[in-house]
Short mmCIF file of N, CA, C and O in Angstrom, two decimals:
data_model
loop_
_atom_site.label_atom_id
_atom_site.label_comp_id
_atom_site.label_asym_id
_atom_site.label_seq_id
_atom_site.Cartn_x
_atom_site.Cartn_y
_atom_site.Cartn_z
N UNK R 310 -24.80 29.99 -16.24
CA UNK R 310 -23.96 29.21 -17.14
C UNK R 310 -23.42 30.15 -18.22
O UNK R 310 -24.34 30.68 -18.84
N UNK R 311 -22.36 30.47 -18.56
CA UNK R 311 -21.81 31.06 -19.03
C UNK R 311 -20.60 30.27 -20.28
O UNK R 311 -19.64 29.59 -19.93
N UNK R 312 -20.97 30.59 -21.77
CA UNK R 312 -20.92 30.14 -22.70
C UNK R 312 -18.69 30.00 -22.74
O UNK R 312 -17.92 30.97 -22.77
N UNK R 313 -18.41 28.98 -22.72
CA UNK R 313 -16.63 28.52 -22.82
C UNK R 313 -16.46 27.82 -24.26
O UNK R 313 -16.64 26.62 -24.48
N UNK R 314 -16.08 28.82 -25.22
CA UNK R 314 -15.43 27.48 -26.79
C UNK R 314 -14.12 28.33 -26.39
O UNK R 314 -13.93 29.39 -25.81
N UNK R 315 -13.25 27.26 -27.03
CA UNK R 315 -13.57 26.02 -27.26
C UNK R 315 -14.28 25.14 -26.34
O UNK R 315 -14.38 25.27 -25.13
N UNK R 316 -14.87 23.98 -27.27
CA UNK R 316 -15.71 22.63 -25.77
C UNK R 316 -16.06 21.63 -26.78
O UNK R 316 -16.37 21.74 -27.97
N UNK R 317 -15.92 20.63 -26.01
CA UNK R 317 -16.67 19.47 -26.25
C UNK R 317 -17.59 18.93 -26.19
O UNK R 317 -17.76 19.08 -24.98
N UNK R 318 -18.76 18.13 -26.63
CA UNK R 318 -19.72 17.47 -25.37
C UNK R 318 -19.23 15.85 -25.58
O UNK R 318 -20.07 14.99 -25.32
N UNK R 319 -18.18 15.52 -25.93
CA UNK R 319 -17.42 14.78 -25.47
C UNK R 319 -16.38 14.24 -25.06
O UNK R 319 -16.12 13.91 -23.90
N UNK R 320 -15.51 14.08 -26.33
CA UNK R 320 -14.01 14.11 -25.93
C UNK R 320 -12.87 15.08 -26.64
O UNK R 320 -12.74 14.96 -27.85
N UNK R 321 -12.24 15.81 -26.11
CA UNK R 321 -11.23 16.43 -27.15
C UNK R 321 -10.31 16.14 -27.69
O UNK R 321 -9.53 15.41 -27.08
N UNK R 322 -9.90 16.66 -29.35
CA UNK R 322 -8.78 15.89 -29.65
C UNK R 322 -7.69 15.69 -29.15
O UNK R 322 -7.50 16.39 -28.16
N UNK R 323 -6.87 14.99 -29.42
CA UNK R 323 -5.68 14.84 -29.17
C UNK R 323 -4.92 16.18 -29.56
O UNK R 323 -5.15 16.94 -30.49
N UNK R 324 -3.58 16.27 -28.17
CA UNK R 324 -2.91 17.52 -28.76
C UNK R 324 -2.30 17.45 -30.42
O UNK R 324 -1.89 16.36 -30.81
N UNK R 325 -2.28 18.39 -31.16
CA UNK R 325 -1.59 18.22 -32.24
C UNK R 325 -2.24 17.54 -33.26
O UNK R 325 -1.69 17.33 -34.34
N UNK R 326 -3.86 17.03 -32.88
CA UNK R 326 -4.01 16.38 -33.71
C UNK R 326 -4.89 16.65 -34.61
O UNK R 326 -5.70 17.53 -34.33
N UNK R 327 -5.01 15.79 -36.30
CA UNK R 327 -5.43 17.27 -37.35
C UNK R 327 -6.91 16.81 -37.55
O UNK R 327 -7.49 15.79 -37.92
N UNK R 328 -7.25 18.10 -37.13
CA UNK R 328 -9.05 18.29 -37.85
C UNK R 328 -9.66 19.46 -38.41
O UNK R 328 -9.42 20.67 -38.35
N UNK R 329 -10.65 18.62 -39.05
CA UNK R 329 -11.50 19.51 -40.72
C UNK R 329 -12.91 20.16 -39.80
O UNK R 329 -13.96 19.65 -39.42
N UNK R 330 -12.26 21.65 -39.69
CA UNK R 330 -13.90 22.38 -39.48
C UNK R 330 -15.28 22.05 -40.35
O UNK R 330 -14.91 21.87 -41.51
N UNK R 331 -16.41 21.93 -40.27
CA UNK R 331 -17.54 22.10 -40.85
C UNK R 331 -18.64 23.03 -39.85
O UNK R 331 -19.08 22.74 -38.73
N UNK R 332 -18.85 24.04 -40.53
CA UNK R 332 -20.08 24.84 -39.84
C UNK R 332 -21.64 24.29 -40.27
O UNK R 332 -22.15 24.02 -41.35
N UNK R 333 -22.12 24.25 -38.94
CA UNK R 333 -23.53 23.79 -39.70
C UNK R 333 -24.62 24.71 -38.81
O UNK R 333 -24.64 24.85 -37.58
N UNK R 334 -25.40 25.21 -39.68
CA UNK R 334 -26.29 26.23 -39.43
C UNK R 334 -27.40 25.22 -38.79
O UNK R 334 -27.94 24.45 -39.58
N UNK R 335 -27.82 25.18 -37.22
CA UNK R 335 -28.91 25.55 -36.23
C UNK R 335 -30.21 26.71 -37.07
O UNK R 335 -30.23 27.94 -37.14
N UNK R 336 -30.98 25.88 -37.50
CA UNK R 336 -32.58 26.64 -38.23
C UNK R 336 -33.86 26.64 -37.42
O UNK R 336 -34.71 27.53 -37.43
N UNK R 337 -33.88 25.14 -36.49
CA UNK R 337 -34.98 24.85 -35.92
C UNK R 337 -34.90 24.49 -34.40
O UNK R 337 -33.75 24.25 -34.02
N UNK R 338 -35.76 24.41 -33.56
CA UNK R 338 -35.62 24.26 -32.38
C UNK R 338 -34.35 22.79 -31.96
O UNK R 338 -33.61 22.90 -30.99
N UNK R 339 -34.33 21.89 -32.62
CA UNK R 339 -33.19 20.82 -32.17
C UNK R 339 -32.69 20.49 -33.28
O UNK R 339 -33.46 20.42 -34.24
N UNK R 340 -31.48 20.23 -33.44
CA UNK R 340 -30.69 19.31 -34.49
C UNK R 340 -30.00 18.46 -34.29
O UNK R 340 -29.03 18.61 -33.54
N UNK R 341 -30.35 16.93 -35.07
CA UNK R 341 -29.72 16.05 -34.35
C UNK R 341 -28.66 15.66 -35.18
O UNK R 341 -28.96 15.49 -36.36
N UNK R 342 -26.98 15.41 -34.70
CA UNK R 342 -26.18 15.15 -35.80
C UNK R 342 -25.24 13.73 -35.43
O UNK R 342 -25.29 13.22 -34.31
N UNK R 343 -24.65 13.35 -36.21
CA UNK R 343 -23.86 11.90 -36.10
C UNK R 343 -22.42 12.65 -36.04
O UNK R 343 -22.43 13.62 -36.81
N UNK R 344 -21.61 12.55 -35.60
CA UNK R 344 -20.50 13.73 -35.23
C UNK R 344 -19.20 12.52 -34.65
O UNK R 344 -19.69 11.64 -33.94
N UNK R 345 -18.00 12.43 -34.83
CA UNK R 345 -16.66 12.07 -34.09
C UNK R 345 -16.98 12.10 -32.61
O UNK R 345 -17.77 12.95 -32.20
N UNK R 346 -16.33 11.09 -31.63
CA UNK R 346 -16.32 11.56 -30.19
C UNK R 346 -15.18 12.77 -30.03
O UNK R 346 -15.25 13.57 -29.09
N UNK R 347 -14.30 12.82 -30.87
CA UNK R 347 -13.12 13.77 -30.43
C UNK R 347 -13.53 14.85 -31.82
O UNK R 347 -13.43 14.81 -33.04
N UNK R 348 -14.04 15.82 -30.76
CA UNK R 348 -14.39 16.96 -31.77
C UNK R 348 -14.06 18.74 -30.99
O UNK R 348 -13.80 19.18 -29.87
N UNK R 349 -14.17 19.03 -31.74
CA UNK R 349 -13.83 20.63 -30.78
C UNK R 349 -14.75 21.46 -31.25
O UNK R 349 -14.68 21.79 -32.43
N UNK R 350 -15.88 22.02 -30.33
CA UNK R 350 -16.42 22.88 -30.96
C UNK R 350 -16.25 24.67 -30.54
O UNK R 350 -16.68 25.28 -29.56
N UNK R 351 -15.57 25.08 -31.55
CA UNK R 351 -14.56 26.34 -32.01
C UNK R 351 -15.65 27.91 -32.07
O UNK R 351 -15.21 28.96 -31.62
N UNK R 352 -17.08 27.84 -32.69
CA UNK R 352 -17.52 28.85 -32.31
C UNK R 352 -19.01 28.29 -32.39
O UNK R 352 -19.30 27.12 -32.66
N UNK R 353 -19.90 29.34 -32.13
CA UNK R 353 -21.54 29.23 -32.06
C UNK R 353 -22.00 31.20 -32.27
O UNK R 353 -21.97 32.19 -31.53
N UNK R 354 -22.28 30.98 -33.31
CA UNK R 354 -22.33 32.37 -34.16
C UNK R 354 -23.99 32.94 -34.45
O UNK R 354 -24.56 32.90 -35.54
N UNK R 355 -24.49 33.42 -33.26
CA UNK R 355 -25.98 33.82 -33.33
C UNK R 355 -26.45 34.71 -34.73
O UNK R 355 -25.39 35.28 -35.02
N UNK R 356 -27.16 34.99 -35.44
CA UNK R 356 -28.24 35.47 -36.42
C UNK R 356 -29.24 36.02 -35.53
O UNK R 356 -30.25 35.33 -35.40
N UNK R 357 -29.20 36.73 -35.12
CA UNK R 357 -30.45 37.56 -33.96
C UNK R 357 -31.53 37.72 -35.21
O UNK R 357 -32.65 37.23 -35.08
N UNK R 358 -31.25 38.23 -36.12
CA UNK R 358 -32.31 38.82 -36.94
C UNK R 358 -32.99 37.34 -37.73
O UNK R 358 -34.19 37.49 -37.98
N UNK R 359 -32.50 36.20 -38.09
CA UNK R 359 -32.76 35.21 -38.57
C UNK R 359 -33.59 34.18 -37.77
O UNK R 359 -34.45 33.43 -38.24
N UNK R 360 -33.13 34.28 -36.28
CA UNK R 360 -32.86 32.99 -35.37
C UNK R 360 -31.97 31.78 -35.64
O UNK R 360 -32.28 30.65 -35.25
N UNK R 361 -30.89 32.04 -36.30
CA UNK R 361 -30.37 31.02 -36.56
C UNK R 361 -29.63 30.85 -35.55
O UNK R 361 -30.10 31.44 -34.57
N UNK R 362 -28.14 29.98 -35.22
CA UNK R 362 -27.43 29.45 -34.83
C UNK R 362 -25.97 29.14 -35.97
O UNK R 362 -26.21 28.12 -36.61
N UNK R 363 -25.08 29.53 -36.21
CA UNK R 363 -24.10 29.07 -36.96
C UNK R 363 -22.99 28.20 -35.95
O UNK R 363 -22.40 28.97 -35.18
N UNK R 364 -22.60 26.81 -35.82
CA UNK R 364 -22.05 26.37 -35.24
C UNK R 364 -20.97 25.94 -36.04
O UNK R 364 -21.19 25.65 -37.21
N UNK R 365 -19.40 25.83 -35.39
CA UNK R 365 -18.46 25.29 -36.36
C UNK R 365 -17.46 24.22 -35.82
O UNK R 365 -16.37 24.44 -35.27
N UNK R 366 -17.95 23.18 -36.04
CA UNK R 366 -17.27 22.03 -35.46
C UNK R 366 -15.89 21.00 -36.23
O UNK R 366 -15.78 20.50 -37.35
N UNK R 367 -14.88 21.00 -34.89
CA UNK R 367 -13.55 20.90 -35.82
C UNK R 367 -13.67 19.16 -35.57
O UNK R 367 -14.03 18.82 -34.44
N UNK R 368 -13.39 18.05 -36.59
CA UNK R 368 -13.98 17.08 -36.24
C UNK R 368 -12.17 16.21 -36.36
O UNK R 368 -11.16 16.74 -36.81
N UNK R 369 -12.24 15.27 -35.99
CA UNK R 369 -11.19 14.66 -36.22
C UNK R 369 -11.22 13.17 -37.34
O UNK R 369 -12.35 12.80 -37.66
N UNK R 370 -10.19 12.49 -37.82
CA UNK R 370 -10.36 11.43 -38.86
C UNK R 370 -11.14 10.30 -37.70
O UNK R 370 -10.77 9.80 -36.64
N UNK R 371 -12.69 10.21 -38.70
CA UNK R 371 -13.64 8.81 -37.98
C UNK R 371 -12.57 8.02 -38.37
O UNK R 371 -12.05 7.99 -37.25
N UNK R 372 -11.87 7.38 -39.02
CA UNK R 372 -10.64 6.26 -38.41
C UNK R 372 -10.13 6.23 -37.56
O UNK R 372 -9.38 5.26 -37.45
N UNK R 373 -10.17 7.07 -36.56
CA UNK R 373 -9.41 7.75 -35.93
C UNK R 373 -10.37 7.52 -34.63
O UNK R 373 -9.68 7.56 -33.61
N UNK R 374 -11.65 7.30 -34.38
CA UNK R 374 -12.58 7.76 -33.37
C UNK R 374 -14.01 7.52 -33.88
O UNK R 374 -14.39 7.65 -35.04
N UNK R 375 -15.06 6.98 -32.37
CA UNK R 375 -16.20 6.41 -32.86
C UNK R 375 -16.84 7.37 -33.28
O UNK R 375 -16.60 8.57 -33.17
N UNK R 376 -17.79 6.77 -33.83
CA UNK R 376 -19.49 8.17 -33.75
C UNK R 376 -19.91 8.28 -32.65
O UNK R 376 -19.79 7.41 -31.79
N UNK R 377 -20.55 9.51 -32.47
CA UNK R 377 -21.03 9.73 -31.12
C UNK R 377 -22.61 10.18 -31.97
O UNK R 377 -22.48 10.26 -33.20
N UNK R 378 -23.84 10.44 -31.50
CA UNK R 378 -25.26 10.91 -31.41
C UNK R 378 -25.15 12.46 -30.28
O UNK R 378 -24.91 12.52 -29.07
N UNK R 379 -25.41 13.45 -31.18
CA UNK R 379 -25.40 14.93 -30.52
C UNK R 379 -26.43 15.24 -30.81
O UNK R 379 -26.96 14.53 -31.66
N UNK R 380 -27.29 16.49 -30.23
CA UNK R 380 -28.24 16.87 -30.30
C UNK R 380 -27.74 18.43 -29.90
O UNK R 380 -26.83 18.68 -29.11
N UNK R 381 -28.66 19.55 -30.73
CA UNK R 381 -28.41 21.42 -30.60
C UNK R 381 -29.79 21.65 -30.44
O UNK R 381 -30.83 21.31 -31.01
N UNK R 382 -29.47 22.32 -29.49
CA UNK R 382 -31.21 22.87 -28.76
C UNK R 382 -30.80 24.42 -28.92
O UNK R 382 -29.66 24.89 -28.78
N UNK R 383 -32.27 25.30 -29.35
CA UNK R 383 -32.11 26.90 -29.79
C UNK R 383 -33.35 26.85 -28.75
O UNK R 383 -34.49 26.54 -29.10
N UNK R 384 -33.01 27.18 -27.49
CA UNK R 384 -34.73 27.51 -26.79
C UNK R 384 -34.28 28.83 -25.75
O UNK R 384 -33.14 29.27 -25.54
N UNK R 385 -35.78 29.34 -25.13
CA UNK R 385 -35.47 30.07 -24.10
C UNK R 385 -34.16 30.17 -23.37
O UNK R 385 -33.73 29.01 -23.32
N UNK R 386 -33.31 30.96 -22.78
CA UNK R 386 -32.01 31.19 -22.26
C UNK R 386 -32.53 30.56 -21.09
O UNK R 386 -31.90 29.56 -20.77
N UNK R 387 -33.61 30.88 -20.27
CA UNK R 387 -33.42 29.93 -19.13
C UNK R 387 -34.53 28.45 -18.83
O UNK R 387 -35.44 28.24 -18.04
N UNK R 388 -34.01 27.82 -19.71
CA UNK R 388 -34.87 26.41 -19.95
C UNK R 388 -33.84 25.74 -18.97
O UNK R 388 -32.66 26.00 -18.76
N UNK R 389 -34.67 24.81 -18.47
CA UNK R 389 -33.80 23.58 -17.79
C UNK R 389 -32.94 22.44 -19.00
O UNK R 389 -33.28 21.79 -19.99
N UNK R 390 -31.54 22.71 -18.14
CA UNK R 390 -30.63 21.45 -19.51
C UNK R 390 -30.06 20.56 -18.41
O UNK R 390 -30.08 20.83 -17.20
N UNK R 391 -29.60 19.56 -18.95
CA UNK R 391 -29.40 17.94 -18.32
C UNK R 391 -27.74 18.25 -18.01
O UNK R 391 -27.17 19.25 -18.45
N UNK R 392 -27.30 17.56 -17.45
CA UNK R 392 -25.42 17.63 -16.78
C UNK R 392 -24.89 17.27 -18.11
O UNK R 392 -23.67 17.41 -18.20
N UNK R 393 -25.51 16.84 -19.19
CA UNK R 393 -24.34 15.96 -20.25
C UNK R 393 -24.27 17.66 -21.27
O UNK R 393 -23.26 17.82 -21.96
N UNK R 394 -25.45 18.88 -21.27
CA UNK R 394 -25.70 20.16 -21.99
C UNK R 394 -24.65 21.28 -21.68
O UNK R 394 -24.48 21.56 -20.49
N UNK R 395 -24.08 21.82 -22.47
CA UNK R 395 -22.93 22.45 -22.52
C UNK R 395 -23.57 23.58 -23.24
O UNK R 395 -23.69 23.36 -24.45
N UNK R 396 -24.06 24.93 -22.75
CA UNK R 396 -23.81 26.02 -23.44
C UNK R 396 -23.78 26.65 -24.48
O UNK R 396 -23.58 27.73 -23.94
N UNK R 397 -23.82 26.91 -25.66
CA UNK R 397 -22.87 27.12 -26.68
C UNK R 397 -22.98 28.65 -27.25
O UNK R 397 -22.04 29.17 -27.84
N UNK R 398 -24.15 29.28 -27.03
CA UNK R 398 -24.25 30.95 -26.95
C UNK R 398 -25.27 31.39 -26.65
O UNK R 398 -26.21 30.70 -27.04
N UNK R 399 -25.54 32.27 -26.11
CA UNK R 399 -26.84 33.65 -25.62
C UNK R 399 -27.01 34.00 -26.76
O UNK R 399 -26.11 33.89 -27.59
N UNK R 400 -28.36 34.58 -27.06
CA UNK R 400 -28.71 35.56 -27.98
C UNK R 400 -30.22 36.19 -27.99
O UNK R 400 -30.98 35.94 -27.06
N UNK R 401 -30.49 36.78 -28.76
CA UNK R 401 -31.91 37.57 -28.63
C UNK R 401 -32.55 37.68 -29.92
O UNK R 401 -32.15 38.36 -30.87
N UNK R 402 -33.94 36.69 -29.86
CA UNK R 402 -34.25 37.01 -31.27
C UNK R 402 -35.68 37.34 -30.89
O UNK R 402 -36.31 36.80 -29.99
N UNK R 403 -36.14 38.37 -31.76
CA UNK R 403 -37.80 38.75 -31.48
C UNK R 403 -38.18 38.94 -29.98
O UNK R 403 -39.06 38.47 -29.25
N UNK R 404 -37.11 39.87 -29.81
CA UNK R 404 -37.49 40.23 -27.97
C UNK R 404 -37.27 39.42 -27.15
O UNK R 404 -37.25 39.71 -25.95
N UNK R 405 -36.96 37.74 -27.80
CA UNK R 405 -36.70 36.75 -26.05
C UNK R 405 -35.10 36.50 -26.39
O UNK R 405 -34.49 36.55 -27.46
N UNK R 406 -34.67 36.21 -25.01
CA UNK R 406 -33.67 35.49 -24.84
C UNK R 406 -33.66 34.52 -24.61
O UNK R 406 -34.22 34.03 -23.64
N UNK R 407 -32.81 33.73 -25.68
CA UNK R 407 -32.38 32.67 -26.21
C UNK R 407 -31.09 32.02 -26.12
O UNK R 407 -30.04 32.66 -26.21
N UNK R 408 -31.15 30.27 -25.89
CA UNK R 408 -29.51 30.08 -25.79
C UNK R 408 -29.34 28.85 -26.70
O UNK R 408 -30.29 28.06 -26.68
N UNK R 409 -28.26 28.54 -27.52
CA UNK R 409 -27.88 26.99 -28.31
C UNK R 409 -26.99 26.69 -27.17
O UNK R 409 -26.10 27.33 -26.61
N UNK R 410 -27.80 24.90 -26.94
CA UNK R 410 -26.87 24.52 -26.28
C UNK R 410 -27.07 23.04 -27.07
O UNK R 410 -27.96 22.64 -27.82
N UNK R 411 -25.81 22.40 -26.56
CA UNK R 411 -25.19 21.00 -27.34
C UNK R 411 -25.04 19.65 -26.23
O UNK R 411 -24.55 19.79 -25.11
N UNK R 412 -25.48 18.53 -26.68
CA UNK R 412 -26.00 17.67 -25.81
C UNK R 412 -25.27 15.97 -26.43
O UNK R 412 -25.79 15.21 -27.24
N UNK R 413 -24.07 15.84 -25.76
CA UNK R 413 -23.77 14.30 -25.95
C UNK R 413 -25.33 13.32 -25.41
O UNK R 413 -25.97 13.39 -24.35
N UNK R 414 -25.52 12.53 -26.52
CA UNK R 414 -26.64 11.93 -26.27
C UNK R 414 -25.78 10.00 -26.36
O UNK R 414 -26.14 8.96 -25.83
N UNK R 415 -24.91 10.23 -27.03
CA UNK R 415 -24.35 8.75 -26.79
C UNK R 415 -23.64 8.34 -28.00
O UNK R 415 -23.58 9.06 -29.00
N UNK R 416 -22.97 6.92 -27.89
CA UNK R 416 -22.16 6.26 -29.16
C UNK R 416 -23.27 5.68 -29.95
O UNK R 416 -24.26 5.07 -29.56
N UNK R 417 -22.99 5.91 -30.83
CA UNK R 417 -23.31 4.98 -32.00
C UNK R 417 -23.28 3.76 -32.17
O UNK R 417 -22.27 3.07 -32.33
N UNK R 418 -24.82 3.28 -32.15
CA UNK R 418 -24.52 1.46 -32.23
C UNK R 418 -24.02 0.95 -33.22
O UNK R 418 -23.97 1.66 -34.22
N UNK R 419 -23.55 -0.25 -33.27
CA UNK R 419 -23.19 -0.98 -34.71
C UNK R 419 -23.92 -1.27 -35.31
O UNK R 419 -23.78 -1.33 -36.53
N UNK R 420 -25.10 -1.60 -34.62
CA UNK R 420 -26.52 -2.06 -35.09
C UNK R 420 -26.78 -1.13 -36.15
O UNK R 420 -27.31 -1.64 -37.14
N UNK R 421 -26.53 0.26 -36.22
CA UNK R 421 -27.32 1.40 -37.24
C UNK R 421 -26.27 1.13 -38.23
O UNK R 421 -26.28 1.71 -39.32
#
């Protein structure tokens, strides 16, 4: 599997259409975030020496588009990931290889 940004793990924006980057730094083994379905995610920026993850996601107007439930996994490079897990970079920290990958987990109920 070989790491493609731009990507989605769900839907992409519309051509032409305007969205606000936010980078959010990957610290711990998963992060779970509340995120736009139409989002683009633009880079995934390893910290070898940190273990971090810098991810920078271009989001589009929530008026515009539901919430979706994402999840960022920082584990072993060759862990087993599910068909919905997309990639997002290789890297090497403390001698192992390591990969962030990004996981549509679903919409957002109304209920929350």
């Amino acid at each position: 599997m070989t790491p493609t940004l731009p990507t989605t793990l769900c839907v992409p924006p519309r051509p032409g259409e305007l969205c606000a980057p936010v980078t959010v730094e990957l610290a711990g083994p998963q992060t779970f975030l509340e995120i736009t379905s139409r989002h683009r995610i633009t880079a995934a920026v390893p910290d070898e020496a940190r273990g971090t993850v810098a991810v920078t996601i271009e989001f589009t107007d929530p008026a515009e588009a539901r919430n979706v439930h994402v999840r960022f996994d920082l584990q072993p490079a060759d862990a087993e990931v599910g068909s919905r897990t997309r990639l997002l970079a290789r890297y090497t920290t403390g001698g192992r290889a390591m990969a962030a990958y990004g996981t549509y987990l679903g919409v957002v109920s109304d209920e929350n």
